[in-house]
Each structure stands twice: as structure tokens, then as C-alpha cells.
Coordinates of C-alpha atoms and ligand atoms in Angstrom, one line a residue:
M1448 CA 24.2 20.0 27.9
T1449 CA 25.0 23.0 25.9
A1450 CA 23.3 26.1 27.0
G1451 CA 23.6 29.6 26.1
S1452 CA 22.0 32.7 24.7
N1453 CA 21.7 31.1 21.2
A1454 CA 20.7 27.5 22.3
R1455 CA 17.4 26.3 21.6
R1456 CA 15.1 23.5 23.0
A1457 CA 15.9 20.4 21.3
A1458 CA 12.3 19.9 20.4
D1459 CA 12.2 23.2 18.5
V1460 CA 15.3 22.1 16.7
M1461 CA 13.5 19.0 15.7
V1462 CA 10.5 20.8 14.3
E1463 CA 13.2 23.1 12.3
S1464 CA 14.5 19.9 11.0
F1465 CA 11.3 18.5 9.9
R1466 CA 10.7 21.6 8.0
A1467 CA 14.2 21.3 6.2
H1468 CA 13.0 17.8 5.3
G1469 CA 9.7 19.0 3.7
V1470 CA 7.6 17.6 6.5
D1471 CA 4.2 19.4 6.2
R1472 CA 2.0 16.8 8.1
I1473 CA 2.5 14.5 11.2
F1474 CA 0.1 11.9 12.4
C1475 CA 0.0 11.0 15.9
V1476 CA -1.5 9.7 19.1
P1477 CA -0.2 12.1 21.8
G1478 CA 1.7 10.8 24.9
E1479 CA 3.1 12.3 27.9
S1480 CA 6.4 11.0 26.8
Y1481 CA 6.8 13.5 24.0
L1482 CA 5.1 16.6 25.4
A1483 CA 7.9 19.0 24.4
L1484 CA 7.7 18.0 21.0
L1485 CA 3.7 18.5 20.9
D1486 CA 4.6 21.8 22.5
A1487 CA 7.0 22.8 19.8
L1488 CA 4.4 21.8 17.1
H1489 CA 2.0 24.2 18.7
D1490 CA 4.4 27.1 17.2
A1491 CA 4.5 25.3 13.8
P1492 CA 1.1 26.2 11.9
D1493 CA 2.9 24.9 8.8
I1494 CA 3.0 21.5 9.9
D1495 CA -0.6 19.8 10.1
L1496 CA -0.7 17.7 13.3
V1497 CA -3.3 15.1 12.6
A1498 CA -4.2 13.2 15.9
A1499 CA -5.7 10.0 15.5
R1500 CA -7.6 7.5 17.6
H1501 CA -5.4 4.7 17.5
E1502 CA -1.6 4.4 16.7
G1503 CA -2.1 1.6 14.1
G1504 CA -4.5 4.3 12.4
A1505 CA -1.9 7.0 12.8
G1506 CA 0.8 4.7 11.3
F1507 CA -1.4 3.8 8.5
M1508 CA -2.2 7.3 7.8
A1509 CA 1.5 8.2 7.6
L1510 CA 1.9 5.1 5.1
A1511 CA -0.8 6.3 2.8
D1512 CA 0.5 9.7 2.8
A1513 CA 4.0 8.4 1.9
K1514 CA 2.6 6.4 -0.8
I1515 CA 1.0 9.3 -2.3
T1516 CA 3.8 12.0 -1.7
G1517 CA 6.8 9.6 -2.2
R1518 CA 8.4 11.4 0.7
A1519 CA 8.7 9.8 4.4
G1520 CA 5.5 9.7 6.2
V1521 CA 5.9 10.9 9.9
C1522 CA 4.0 9.4 12.8
A1523 CA 4.6 10.2 16.4
V1524 CA 3.6 7.9 19.2
S1525 CA 4.1 7.4 22.9
R1526 CA 6.2 4.8 24.3
G1527 CA 5.5 1.4 25.3
P1528 CA 1.7 0.9 24.5
G1529 CA 1.8 3.5 21.7
A1530 CA 4.8 2.1 20.2
T1531 CA 3.4 -1.5 20.2
N1532 CA 0.1 -0.3 18.7
A1533 CA 2.2 1.4 16.0
A1534 CA 4.0 -1.9 15.0
I1535 CA 1.8 -2.9 12.5
A1536 CA 2.5 0.2 10.3
V1537 CA 6.4 -0.5 10.9
H1538 CA 5.9 -4.0 9.6
M1539 CA 3.8 -2.9 6.7
A1540 CA 6.2 -0.1 5.7
E1541 CA 8.9 -2.9 5.4
Q1542 CA 6.7 -5.1 3.4
D1543 CA 5.4 -2.5 1.1
A1544 CA 8.8 -0.7 0.8
V1545 CA 7.3 2.6 2.0
P1546 CA 9.4 5.3 3.6
L1547 CA 8.0 5.9 7.2
V1548 CA 9.8 7.8 10.1
L1549 CA 8.2 6.5 13.5
L1550 CA 9.0 8.9 16.5
I1551 CA 8.5 7.3 19.8
G1552 CA 8.6 9.0 23.2
Q1553 CA 10.8 7.1 25.4
V1554 CA 11.5 7.1 29.2
A1555 CA 13.8 9.9 30.8
R1556 CA 17.5 9.0 30.5
A1557 CA 18.3 8.5 34.0
D1558 CA 15.5 5.6 34.0
L1559 CA 16.9 3.8 30.9
G1560 CA 17.6 0.1 31.4
R1561 CA 15.7 0.2 34.9
G1562 CA 12.5 -1.3 33.5
A1563 CA 10.7 1.8 33.9
F1564 CA 7.1 2.7 33.2
Q1565 CA 6.3 1.7 29.7
E1566 CA 10.0 1.2 28.8
I1567 CA 11.0 -0.9 25.7
D1568 CA 14.3 -1.4 24.0
Y1569 CA 13.3 -0.5 20.6
A1570 CA 16.5 -1.3 18.8
R1571 CA 15.6 -4.8 20.0
S1572 CA 11.9 -4.9 19.2
F1573 CA 12.0 -3.2 16.2
G1574 CA 15.5 -4.3 15.1
A1575 CA 14.2 -7.0 12.7
I1576 CA 11.5 -4.9 10.9
A1577 CA 13.0 -1.5 10.8
K1578 CA 15.9 -0.4 8.5
G1579 CA 17.3 1.8 11.2
V1580 CA 16.6 2.5 15.0
W1581 CA 18.0 5.3 17.0
E1582 CA 17.6 6.4 20.6
V1583 CA 18.7 9.9 20.8
R1584 CA 20.5 10.5 24.3
D1585 CA 22.3 13.6 23.3
A1586 CA 20.3 16.5 22.0
E1587 CA 23.5 17.7 19.9
Q1588 CA 22.9 14.7 17.9
L1589 CA 19.2 15.0 17.1
P1590 CA 19.5 17.0 13.7
E1591 CA 22.2 14.5 12.5
V1592 CA 19.8 11.5 13.3
I1593 CA 16.7 13.0 11.9
A1594 CA 18.7 13.5 8.7
Q1595 CA 20.2 10.1 8.7
A1596 CA 16.8 8.4 9.4
F1597 CA 14.9 10.3 6.6
H1598 CA 17.6 9.3 4.1
L1599 CA 17.8 5.8 5.0
A1600 CA 13.8 5.5 5.1
Q1601 CA 13.7 6.7 1.4
R1602 CA 17.1 5.4 -0.3
E1603 CA 17.0 2.3 -2.5
T1604 CA 14.3 -0.3 -1.0
P1605 CA 12.5 2.3 1.0
G1606 CA 11.2 1.4 4.6
P1607 CA 10.6 2.3 8.1
C1608 CA 13.0 4.1 10.5
V1609 CA 12.4 4.5 14.2
I1610 CA 13.7 7.3 16.5
A1611 CA 13.1 6.9 20.2
L1612 CA 13.2 10.4 22.0
P1613 CA 14.0 10.2 25.9
E1614 CA 11.5 12.5 27.1
D1615 CA 14.0 15.0 29.2
M1616 CA 16.3 15.0 26.2
L1617 CA 13.6 17.0 24.1
S1618 CA 13.4 19.7 26.7
D1619 CA 17.4 20.2 26.7
M1620 CA 19.0 23.2 25.3
T1621 CA 21.4 23.0 22.3
L1622 CA 23.3 24.7 19.8
A1623 CA 22.9 22.0 17.4
E1624 CA 22.1 23.3 13.7
V1625 CA 19.6 21.7 11.4
V1626 CA 21.4 19.2 9.2
A1627 CA 20.1 19.5 5.4
P1628 CA 18.5 16.5 3.8
L1629 CA 21.2 14.0 2.5
P1630 CA 21.1 13.8 -1.2
L1631 CA 19.2 10.6 -2.7
S1632 CA 21.0 9.3 -5.7
H1633 CA 19.4 7.9 -8.6
T1634 CA 21.6 5.9 -10.8
S1635 CA 20.9 5.8 -14.7
P1636 CA 21.7 2.9 -16.7
G1637 CA 24.7 3.4 -18.8
A1638 CA 24.8 2.7 -22.7
S1639 CA 26.1 -0.8 -22.1
D1640 CA 23.5 -1.7 -19.7
I1641 CA 20.7 -0.9 -22.4
E1642 CA 22.8 -2.5 -25.0
A1643 CA 22.9 -5.7 -22.9
A1644 CA 19.0 -5.6 -22.2
L1645 CA 18.4 -4.7 -26.1
A1646 CA 20.5 -7.9 -26.9
L1647 CA 18.4 -10.3 -24.8
L1648 CA 15.4 -8.6 -26.0
A1649 CA 16.3 -8.9 -29.7
K1650 CA 16.2 -12.8 -29.3
S1651 CA 12.7 -12.7 -27.5
E1652 CA 9.4 -13.6 -29.1
R1653 CA 7.3 -13.6 -26.2
P1654 CA 8.7 -10.8 -23.6
L1655 CA 6.8 -10.5 -20.5
V1656 CA 7.4 -7.2 -18.4
I1657 CA 6.4 -7.5 -14.8
A1658 CA 6.0 -3.9 -13.6
G1659 CA 6.1 -2.5 -10.0
G1660 CA 7.6 0.1 -7.8
R1661 CA 8.6 3.3 -9.3
A1662 CA 8.0 1.9 -12.9
T1663 CA 4.0 2.0 -12.1
E1664 CA 4.2 5.2 -10.0
P1665 CA 2.8 8.4 -11.6
A1666 CA 6.5 9.4 -12.4
G1667 CA 6.9 6.1 -14.2
R1668 CA 3.8 5.6 -16.2
A1669 CA 4.5 7.5 -19.2
A1670 CA 7.9 5.7 -19.5
L1671 CA 6.4 2.4 -19.0
Q1672 CA 3.7 2.8 -21.7
A1673 CA 6.2 4.4 -24.0
A1674 CA 8.7 1.4 -23.7
A1675 CA 6.1 -1.2 -23.9
E1676 CA 4.9 0.4 -27.2
A1677 CA 8.5 0.8 -28.6
H1678 CA 9.3 -2.8 -28.3
D1679 CA 5.9 -4.6 -28.4
L1680 CA 6.3 -5.7 -24.7
A1681 CA 3.5 -7.4 -22.9
V1682 CA 3.1 -5.5 -19.5
V1683 CA 1.8 -7.3 -16.5
L1684 CA 1.5 -5.1 -13.3
A1685 CA 2.7 -6.3 -10.0
F1686 CA 0.3 -6.7 -6.8
K1687 CA -1.7 -3.7 -6.2
R1688 CA 0.1 -1.8 -8.9
Q1689 CA -2.8 -2.1 -11.4
D1690 CA -3.1 1.8 -11.9
G1691 CA 0.3 1.6 -13.6
L1692 CA -0.8 1.2 -17.2
A1693 CA -4.3 1.8 -18.6
N1694 CA -6.2 -1.4 -18.5
D1695 CA -7.4 -0.9 -22.1
H1696 CA -4.2 -0.4 -23.4
P1697 CA -3.2 -2.9 -26.0
N1698 CA 0.1 -3.7 -24.4
F1699 CA -1.8 -4.5 -20.9
A1700 CA -1.3 -8.2 -20.3
G1701 CA -2.9 -8.5 -16.9
Y1702 CA -1.9 -8.2 -13.3
L1703 CA -0.6 -10.4 -10.6
G1704 CA -2.1 -10.8 -7.2
F1705 CA -4.1 -13.3 -5.2
K1706 CA -6.4 -16.0 -6.9
I1707 CA -5.2 -15.2 -10.3
P1708 CA -6.9 -18.2 -12.3
P1709 CA -4.0 -20.9 -13.1
A1710 CA -4.7 -20.9 -16.6
Q1711 CA -3.7 -17.2 -16.9
V1712 CA -0.5 -17.5 -14.8
E1713 CA 0.4 -20.4 -17.2
A1714 CA -0.3 -18.3 -20.1
M1715 CA 2.1 -15.7 -18.9
A1716 CA 4.6 -18.4 -17.9
E1717 CA 5.1 -19.0 -21.7
A1718 CA 7.3 -16.1 -21.8
D1719 CA 10.6 -16.5 -23.1
L1720 CA 12.1 -13.6 -21.4
I1721 CA 11.0 -11.7 -18.3
L1722 CA 11.9 -8.1 -17.6
A1723 CA 11.1 -7.3 -13.8
I1724 CA 11.3 -3.5 -13.7
G1725 CA 10.8 -1.8 -10.4
A1726 CA 9.1 -4.7 -9.1
R1727 CA 10.8 -6.4 -6.0
L1728 CA 9.5 -9.8 -7.1
N1729 CA 7.7 -10.8 -3.8
D1730 CA 5.7 -13.9 -3.0
T1731 CA 2.4 -12.7 -4.2
T1732 CA 3.6 -10.9 -7.4
T1733 CA 5.4 -13.9 -8.3
Q1734 CA 2.5 -16.5 -7.6
G1735 CA 4.6 -18.2 -4.7
Y1736 CA 7.8 -17.7 -6.6
R1737 CA 6.6 -19.5 -9.9
L1738 CA 6.6 -16.4 -12.1
P1739 CA 9.6 -16.2 -12.4
R1740 CA 10.4 -19.7 -11.0
A1741 CA 12.8 -19.5 -7.9
P1742 CA 15.7 -20.2 -7.5
R1743 CA 16.3 -20.8 -11.6
P1744 CA 13.6 -19.2 -13.7
D1745 CA 12.3 -21.1 -16.8
Q1746 CA 13.5 -18.2 -19.0
P1747 CA 16.3 -15.3 -18.7
L1748 CA 15.5 -12.9 -16.3
I1749 CA 16.4 -9.2 -16.7
H1750 CA 15.6 -7.4 -13.2
V1751 CA 15.9 -3.8 -12.9
H1752 CA 15.6 -2.4 -9.4
P1753 CA 17.4 0.4 -7.6
D1754 CA 18.4 -1.8 -4.8
P1755 CA 21.4 -3.9 -5.5
D1756 CA 20.4 -6.4 -2.6
R1757 CA 17.2 -7.3 -4.4
I1758 CA 19.0 -8.4 -7.5
G1759 CA 20.0 -12.0 -7.7
A1760 CA 19.1 -12.6 -4.2
V1761 CA 16.3 -15.2 -4.9
F1762 CA 16.5 -15.8 -8.7
E1763 CA 19.1 -16.6 -11.0
T1764 CA 19.5 -13.4 -13.1
A1765 CA 20.4 -13.2 -16.7
L1766 CA 20.8 -9.4 -16.5
G1767 CA 20.6 -7.5 -13.2
L1768 CA 20.6 -3.8 -13.2
A1769 CA 20.9 -1.8 -10.1
V1770 CA 19.4 1.4 -11.5
D1771 CA 16.4 3.5 -11.6
P1772 CA 13.6 1.8 -13.2
V1773 CA 12.1 5.0 -14.7
A1774 CA 15.4 6.1 -16.3
F1775 CA 15.9 2.4 -17.6
L1776 CA 12.3 2.7 -19.3
E1777 CA 12.9 6.0 -20.7
A1778 CA 16.2 5.0 -22.3
L1779 CA 14.6 1.6 -23.7
A1780 CA 11.8 3.8 -25.0
A1781 CA 14.3 6.0 -26.9
R1782 CA 15.7 3.0 -28.8
D1783 CA 14.3 1.3 -31.8
G1784 CA 13.4 -2.3 -31.1
E1785 CA 14.1 -5.0 -33.8
P1786 CA 10.7 -5.8 -35.3
V1787 CA 9.7 -9.2 -34.1
S1788 CA 6.4 -10.2 -35.6
A1789 CA 5.6 -13.1 -33.3
R1790 CA 5.3 -10.6 -30.4
K1791 CA 2.2 -9.1 -31.6
A1792 CA 0.3 -12.3 -31.5
W1793 CA 1.6 -13.1 -27.8
L1794 CA 0.7 -9.8 -26.6
A1795 CA -2.8 -10.0 -28.3
G1796 CA -3.3 -13.5 -26.6
L1797 CA -2.4 -12.0 -23.0
N1798 CA -4.5 -8.8 -23.7
E1799 CA -7.6 -10.9 -24.5
R1800 CA -7.3 -13.1 -21.8
A1801 CA -6.9 -10.1 -19.3
R1802 CA -9.8 -8.5 -20.7
T1803 CA -11.9 -11.7 -20.3
L1804 CA -10.9 -12.1 -16.9
A1805 CA -12.0 -8.4 -16.1
A1806 CA -15.5 -8.9 -17.5
Y1807 CA -18.1 -9.1 -15.0
T1808 CA -20.7 -11.6 -14.7
P1809 CA -23.7 -10.9 -12.7
A1810 CA -24.1 -13.5 -9.8
H1811 CA -27.6 -13.1 -8.1
P1812 CA -26.9 -15.1 -4.9
G1813 CA -30.0 -15.6 -2.6
D1814 CA -28.3 -14.4 0.6
G1815 CA -27.5 -11.0 -0.1
V1816 CA -26.1 -8.4 -2.6
D1817 CA -23.3 -9.7 -4.9
F1818 CA -20.6 -7.2 -3.8
G1819 CA -19.4 -7.5 -7.5
A1820 CA -22.3 -5.7 -8.6
V1821 CA -21.5 -2.6 -6.4
V1822 CA -17.9 -2.6 -7.3
V1823 CA -18.6 -2.5 -10.9
A1824 CA -21.5 0.2 -10.6
F1825 CA -18.9 2.5 -8.8
A1826 CA -16.3 1.9 -11.4
R1827 CA -18.9 2.9 -13.9
Q1828 CA -19.9 6.1 -12.2
A1829 CA -16.8 7.1 -10.4
A1830 CA -14.5 10.2 -11.6
A1831 CA -11.6 9.3 -13.8
D1832 CA -9.2 10.2 -11.2
A1833 CA -10.8 8.6 -8.3
V1834 CA -8.4 7.5 -5.5
V1835 CA -9.4 3.9 -4.7
I1836 CA -8.3 2.2 -1.5
T1837 CA -8.7 -1.4 -0.5
D1838 CA -8.6 -2.8 3.0
A1839 CA -7.5 -6.5 3.1
G1840 CA -10.2 -9.0 2.5
N1841 CA -12.2 -10.9 -0.1
F1842 CA -14.5 -7.9 -0.9
G1843 CA -11.2 -6.5 -2.5
S1844 CA -11.1 -9.4 -5.1
W1845 CA -13.9 -7.8 -7.1
V1846 CA -12.1 -4.1 -6.9
H1847 CA -9.1 -5.8 -8.2
R1848 CA -10.5 -7.9 -10.7
H1849 CA -13.0 -5.7 -12.4
W1850 CA -12.0 -2.0 -11.8
P1851 CA -10.9 -0.7 -15.2
W1852 CA -7.9 1.2 -14.0
Q1853 CA -6.3 4.2 -15.6
P1854 CA -3.2 5.9 -14.9
G1855 CA -5.2 8.9 -13.7
N1856 CA -6.3 6.7 -10.7
L1857 CA -4.5 6.1 -7.8
L1858 CA -4.9 2.6 -6.0
L1859 CA -3.8 2.6 -2.5
G1860 CA -3.8 -0.7 -0.5
L1861 CA -1.1 -2.6 1.4
V1862 CA 0.9 -5.4 -0.4
G1863 CA 1.5 -6.6 3.0
G1864 CA -2.0 -7.4 3.6
A1865 CA -2.8 -6.1 6.9
M1866 CA -6.5 -5.5 7.7
G1867 CA -7.3 -2.0 9.0
F1868 CA -5.8 0.3 6.4
G1869 CA -9.2 1.2 4.7
V1870 CA -10.4 4.2 6.8
P1871 CA -6.9 5.4 7.8
G1872 CA -5.8 5.3 4.5
A1873 CA -8.7 7.1 3.2
V1874 CA -8.2 10.0 5.8
A1875 CA -4.7 10.5 4.5
A1876 CA -5.7 10.5 0.9
A1877 CA -8.7 13.0 1.7
L1878 CA -6.2 15.3 3.3
R1879 CA -3.6 15.1 0.8
L1880 CA -5.8 15.3 -2.3
P1881 CA -8.8 17.3 -1.4
G1882 CA -11.3 17.7 -4.2
R1883 CA -10.7 14.1 -5.5
Q1884 CA -13.1 11.4 -4.9
V1885 CA -11.8 9.0 -2.0
L1886 CA -13.3 5.7 -2.2
S1887 CA -12.5 3.0 0.2
F1888 CA -13.6 -0.6 0.2
I1889 CA -13.6 -2.3 3.4
G1890 CA -15.0 -5.5 5.0
D1891 CA -17.0 -5.8 8.1
G1892 CA -13.9 -7.4 9.8
G1893 CA -11.5 -4.4 8.8
M1894 CA -14.0 -1.6 9.3
L1895 CA -14.1 -2.4 13.1
M1896 CA -10.4 -2.7 13.5
T1897 CA -9.7 0.9 12.7
G1898 CA -13.0 2.3 12.0
G1899 CA -12.9 4.7 14.8
E1900 CA -10.7 6.7 12.5
L1901 CA -13.8 8.1 10.9
A1902 CA -13.8 10.4 14.0
T1903 CA -10.5 11.5 13.0
A1904 CA -11.9 12.3 9.4
M1905 CA -14.8 14.1 10.8
Q1906 CA -12.5 16.4 13.0
A1907 CA -10.0 17.1 10.3
G1908 CA -12.8 17.8 7.6
A1909 CA -11.6 15.1 5.4
A1910 CA -14.4 13.7 3.1
L1911 CA -14.4 9.9 2.8
K1912 CA -16.7 7.5 0.8
L1913 CA -16.4 4.2 2.9
I1914 CA -18.0 1.2 1.1
V1915 CA -18.4 -1.6 3.5
S1916 CA -19.2 -5.2 2.4
N1917 CA -21.1 -6.6 5.6
N1918 CA -21.1 -10.1 4.9
R1919 CA -21.1 -11.1 8.5
S1920 CA -17.8 -13.0 8.4
F1921 CA -14.1 -12.8 8.3
G1922 CA -15.0 -13.9 4.8
T1923 CA -11.3 -14.4 3.5
I1924 CA -10.6 -16.9 6.4
R1925 CA -13.8 -18.5 6.1
L1926 CA -12.8 -19.2 2.3
H1927 CA -9.8 -21.0 3.2
Q1928 CA -11.7 -22.7 6.0
E1929 CA -14.4 -24.2 3.7
R1930 CA -11.7 -25.2 1.3
D1931 CA -9.9 -27.2 3.9
Y1932 CA -12.4 -28.0 6.7
P1933 CA -15.8 -27.8 4.7
H1934 CA -19.0 -27.0 7.1
R1935 CA -16.7 -26.5 10.1
V1936 CA -17.0 -22.8 10.7
S1937 CA -14.8 -21.8 13.5
G1938 CA -14.0 -18.2 14.7
T1939 CA -15.0 -16.5 11.7
D1940 CA -18.7 -15.7 12.1
L1941 CA -19.3 -12.0 12.8
A1942 CA -22.1 -10.2 14.6
N1943 CA -22.2 -6.7 13.5
P1944 CA -23.6 -3.3 14.8
D1945 CA -25.9 -1.4 12.5
F1946 CA -23.2 0.3 10.4
S1947 CA -25.4 3.1 9.2
A1948 CA -26.4 4.0 12.7
W1949 CA -22.7 3.9 13.8
A1950 CA -21.5 6.0 10.9
R1951 CA -24.2 8.6 11.6
S1952 CA -23.3 8.9 15.4
F1953 CA -19.9 10.1 14.1
G1954 CA -21.8 12.8 12.0
A1955 CA -21.3 11.1 8.7
E1956 CA -24.1 10.3 6.2
A1957 CA -25.1 6.7 5.8
I1958 CA -26.9 4.7 3.2
T1959 CA -27.7 0.9 3.4
I1960 CA -28.5 -1.3 0.6
E1961 CA -30.0 -4.8 0.7
R1962 CA -31.1 -5.5 -2.7
E1963 CA -29.6 -5.3 -6.1
D1964 CA -32.1 -2.9 -7.5
E1965 CA -30.8 -0.3 -5.0
I1966 CA -27.3 -0.4 -6.0
E1967 CA -27.2 2.2 -8.9
D1968 CA -29.0 4.9 -7.0
A1969 CA -27.1 4.4 -3.7
V1970 CA -23.8 4.5 -5.5
A1971 CA -24.9 7.7 -7.4
R1972 CA -25.9 9.3 -4.0
T1973 CA -22.4 8.0 -2.3
L1974 CA -20.5 9.7 -5.0
A1975 CA -22.5 13.0 -4.8
A1976 CA -21.9 13.3 -1.1
E1977 CA -20.3 16.4 -0.1
G1978 CA -19.0 15.0 3.2
S1979 CA -18.0 11.6 4.8
V1980 CA -20.5 9.0 3.9
L1981 CA -20.5 5.4 4.4
L1982 CA -22.6 2.9 2.2
E1983 CA -23.2 -0.6 4.2
V1984 CA -23.9 -3.3 1.5
R1985 CA -25.7 -6.2 3.1
S1986 CA -23.4 -8.7 0.9
S1987 CA -23.8 -12.2 0.3
L1988 CA -21.5 -14.7 1.9
E1989 CA -22.3 -17.3 -0.6
A1990 CA -20.7 -15.1 -3.2
I1991 CA -17.6 -15.2 -1.0
S1992 CA -15.0 -13.6 -3.5
A1993 CA -14.9 -12.8 -7.2
Y1994 CA -13.6 -16.0 -8.1
T1995 CA -15.6 -18.7 -6.2
T1996 CA -18.5 -19.4 -3.8
L1997 CA -19.1 -21.2 -0.6
E1998 CA -20.9 -24.2 -2.6
K1999 CA -17.9 -24.5 -5.0
L2000 CA -15.4 -24.3 -2.3
R2001 CA -17.1 -27.3 -0.3
G2002 CA -17.3 -29.2 -3.8
G2003 CA -13.6 -29.0 -3.7
R2004 CA -13.7 -26.5 -6.6
Ligands
LIG1075 C1 -4.2 -7.1 11.1 C2 -4.8 -8.6 10.5 N1 -5.3 -9.4 11.2 C3 -5.8 -10.6 10.7 C4 -5.5 -10.9 9.2 C5 -5.9 -11.9 8.6 N2 -7.0 -12.0 7.8 C6 -6.9 -11.6 6.3 S1 -8.3 -11.3 5.6 C7 -9.1 -11.5 6.9 C8 -10.7 -11.4 7.1 C9 -11.2 -10.1 6.3 O1 -12.5 -10.1 6.8 P1 -13.5 -8.7 6.1 O2 -12.7 -7.5 6.6 O3 -14.8 -8.9 6.8 O4 -13.4 -9.0 4.7 P2 -14.0 -10.1 3.9 O5 -13.0 -11.1 3.5 O6 -15.2 -10.8 4.5 O7 -14.6 -9.6 2.5 C10 -8.4 -11.7 8.1 C11 -8.8 -12.2 9.5 C12 -4.8 -9.7 8.5 N3 -4.7 -9.9 7.3 N4 -4.6 -8.6 9.1

């Protein structure tokens, strides 16, 4: 190990490397396996260290933070048990294409390979889900590995990178210098790329844009709208990208997610050209690889995505452009389109369908509050720039179906559908975007998976508005169960705590509603609360989702 008067502790060099990469917040659960790093952070008041209560929560916070900033989220966990708890975030970072750097304490170098206490081979255990895994045995390499990990996590299709840190290495003295961030390139389309797209577009009477990724992020939203307006394009938003275009804009043609009514999908499938811009075209967005159809779409497909590996991998593609989606949209918007009169009628038809689907019809079930009524009350009363988070579960179907999204909103949810994102995601959002309303919709199942992170919120002074749908069930699974095995309830019933008393025990405010006539007032009080507040809704189970009821499911409808 290099030593000398200018040598510094590896952990301190690591902190300086983080600074160079713009890291200002790290989410963690501490471990004895990376004490030197925690000690180095003690001297770094510019890096906010947020200690969570579970590594799954810490990982989800880092994911949410990355979704908001566009930069890699950073999470530090202990070896073995800490790392395996954090695995859910690594999986979701891969599914959601979110840049994440996971730091894991590791056993001392002399013990590697001996089956030491809590030892795991991370290259093998995370190898299939992370973009890259490093184990830094030589402190000299630490700055270089950090630069590589941040670069790989953020480039093309972003994703998770894992760095294992043998605990004794972190205390080594080193002369290694910080390595500056490696440049990220954004490839712009060439003139011939735009000509090729315009040539296909000129022949199209029913063009359908499926927008996702960077095209729907705040940086891409203006270009998406401008390109749609310039060429009369019908814009459908990919799964959990519904805030990409104002839902009351005439070019809005709906969104793709779970349980979209078949007639809606069939209408979209009448497109004679699909322009997938920024979207990876995953399972949920494509409605099970039917829109576009794999492997041979029913119409020509233009696929614009920064990652060449995503293009043509599943779908036969008429024109694949491995370029920055925002630059593509800007170039498209700058060009005049051929007037194609049929496009207006196509667009108006899809827009009308999307509006009809979004309209809410009160349900009045007899066994509790229709959660949809709560969601539409929030949509009416919330600030125009509210941050809206959804955990995974049926309660979210009303949020996705009925919230009138505007580009000023920020929708945060996991495309990968893991439960437990609701509270940690809200913690990260409230810390990163103080002053904005942070509403998180969560089921009773998801709430108790990571709800303990409410303690993290209280400790960090993050103000969350948690809206819990207590239908006494893992409702999503119950829905599938009733459809496939009617009346045979198995493993899906839940006996819950008193959520309000539970929230109050953390120091949060709590409100409970059991009747529909309590909704308006409860929503107003929730929105007005200054600190963290939990609104428990005693929800109907009969009204199991925004699209169906238990009775309909049992009847095979
Ligand atoms: C971590 C994780 N475990 C299990 C699942 C499978 N799953 C999907 S939704 C769901 C039930 C959600 O229940 P709840 O949070 O109460 O919401 P509801 O569907 O009742 O509205 C389950 C178990 C999952 N997606 N993620």
C-alpha cells in the first residue's frame, strides 16, 4: 500500500470522488463493514447522509432521488444481509432503467473466499441484474472504479452498478487522485435520419407516438409537445410516464399500462405507423408485446432510443435511430410536416377515447369507501405541481386512470412494479423537492413492507402525505385469484393495525375516513398539513380496482 506525507485514507478519497461526481446525498443503513466510509462522511457536511431503517427503503430512496435528478442515486449498505435486503432496488433500477450506485461493505481482503462472516461474492449474486460489479481490493484503483461505475450507471440505458468495498481497504493510505466524471455523450440525429423519419411519416395517415424515457422527462416535454403539434401526431404515454404531456392537450391519445380496456388498445393498434420515442417498449407498455406486435409489428416501426442494443432486439424495425430522443423531437418539431388531413380525425378519435376513459363514475359500493372518489378529490384539490407517487397495487389504478396529469406534475412509480416504494419514494422526493406537495398513494400491503421509513421522514424533517387504501387485502392478487379461482381466497386477506394510531406513534398527523361524505374535508386537511400526515381510507374491497369489481370477476367479466 502506498503511504507517505501526501497519502490520504481511501475512504476520504472516496468522498472526494463523490463530490466530483455531484453527489450531495447518500442513503444508507450503516454497517460495521464500512465504518471508515461513515467516518469520512462525518467530515463532509455537504453530503447529506440519510440513514434509513431497511436497506430496501434506502435503495428505493436512492432510486427515487435518481428519477428526480437524472443523476445516479447512491446507496450504501452493509455486507451480506444489508446487500441482500438492498437487492430489490438493484432489480428495480435495472427494470426501470434508473442509474444507481450501490456501495457494499465487504469482508477484509485476507478473508475473501474463506466463507467469512456475511461474505457474498457480489459479482455472482448481482452479476445478472447489475450493469457492472466491482470489488476494489487495491485503494489505488478506487477513484477509477468510482468514475467507471457512475459512467456505466448513467449511460445509454441507465441501470445499477455495484461496488464492494473490503473494509480494510477503506482504511488504506493512498496517493490516488480523484478521477473526474467520464463524459456522457448524447448522439444527435443527422439530417438523413430526420429525412428518413419524415419520409415514413409522409405516407402515414394514422401515426402513433409511444413516448417514454427522456422524451417524457421534464427536459423532453416541450419538444414532445412541439413535435406532436407540428405533425399532428397522436401521443400515447408509456407505462408510468403519464406526466409527459398535458392530458388535456388535443394530441394526447392515452397511456399504456395495466388493464387498459381492449377496445382502447385495438383503437391504438389501427395506427399505420408507430414512432416509439425514448420508450424501451417493455412488456407493460406494449400490452404484452402486442402494440407493436413482436416480432413483426403490424405497421412500420420507427424506434428512437439512445441505446443501440434496444433497437431491433425484439421488434422488426423499419427505422432504428440510436440517438437522443429529445434531440430527435426537437429536430422533428423544427421541420414542417406535409399536411395530412386524415390525421386530425384519427387524433380526435383517440383523444376522445382517452378522455372518456379518464372520466370518473362514482361507484358507492356497500363495504367501504370507493378509493376512486378519494383519488379524484385529491386530483381536484392538489397543487398543479404536486409530486404524485404510487406504490404497486390496485389502489394505483384509480390514480393512473383518473389523475389529469400536467407536465408540472411529477409522477414517480416503479415500472418494475415492486411493492414498498411508496414511503421511501416520498421521503426522497420531499427531501429533494422541499415546498412541493408530495402525495404518495399506497395499499395496506405495501404500507407495512417499508412503512417504517416514516421514521426516516420524521428524523429528516421530510413532510409526506401518505394516502393508504386499507381494503384488508393484497387486493391485486385477490383480483387475479377471483378471476382464476372464484371464491377461493387463499393467502390474500390482511388483518391490519390501526394505521392512524401507528402513524401518530411516529409523530405524524393522522386522519381516518370511513364514509364518502368525509372525503372532501379529509383531503383538504391532508393537503393543508404542514408536517407528515397519513390519511387512512377504509376502502371497499368489492370495488377492487378502477376497472372491475369482485362480483364482475366472479362472473367472468
Ligand atoms: C415486493 C413485492 N412483493 C409481492 C408483489 C406481488 N404483488 C403485487 S401487488 C400485490 C398486492 C398489493 O396489495 P396492497 O398494497 O394492499 O394494494 P391493493 O392491491 O390491495 O390495492 C402483491 C402481493 C410485488 N409486486 N412486489
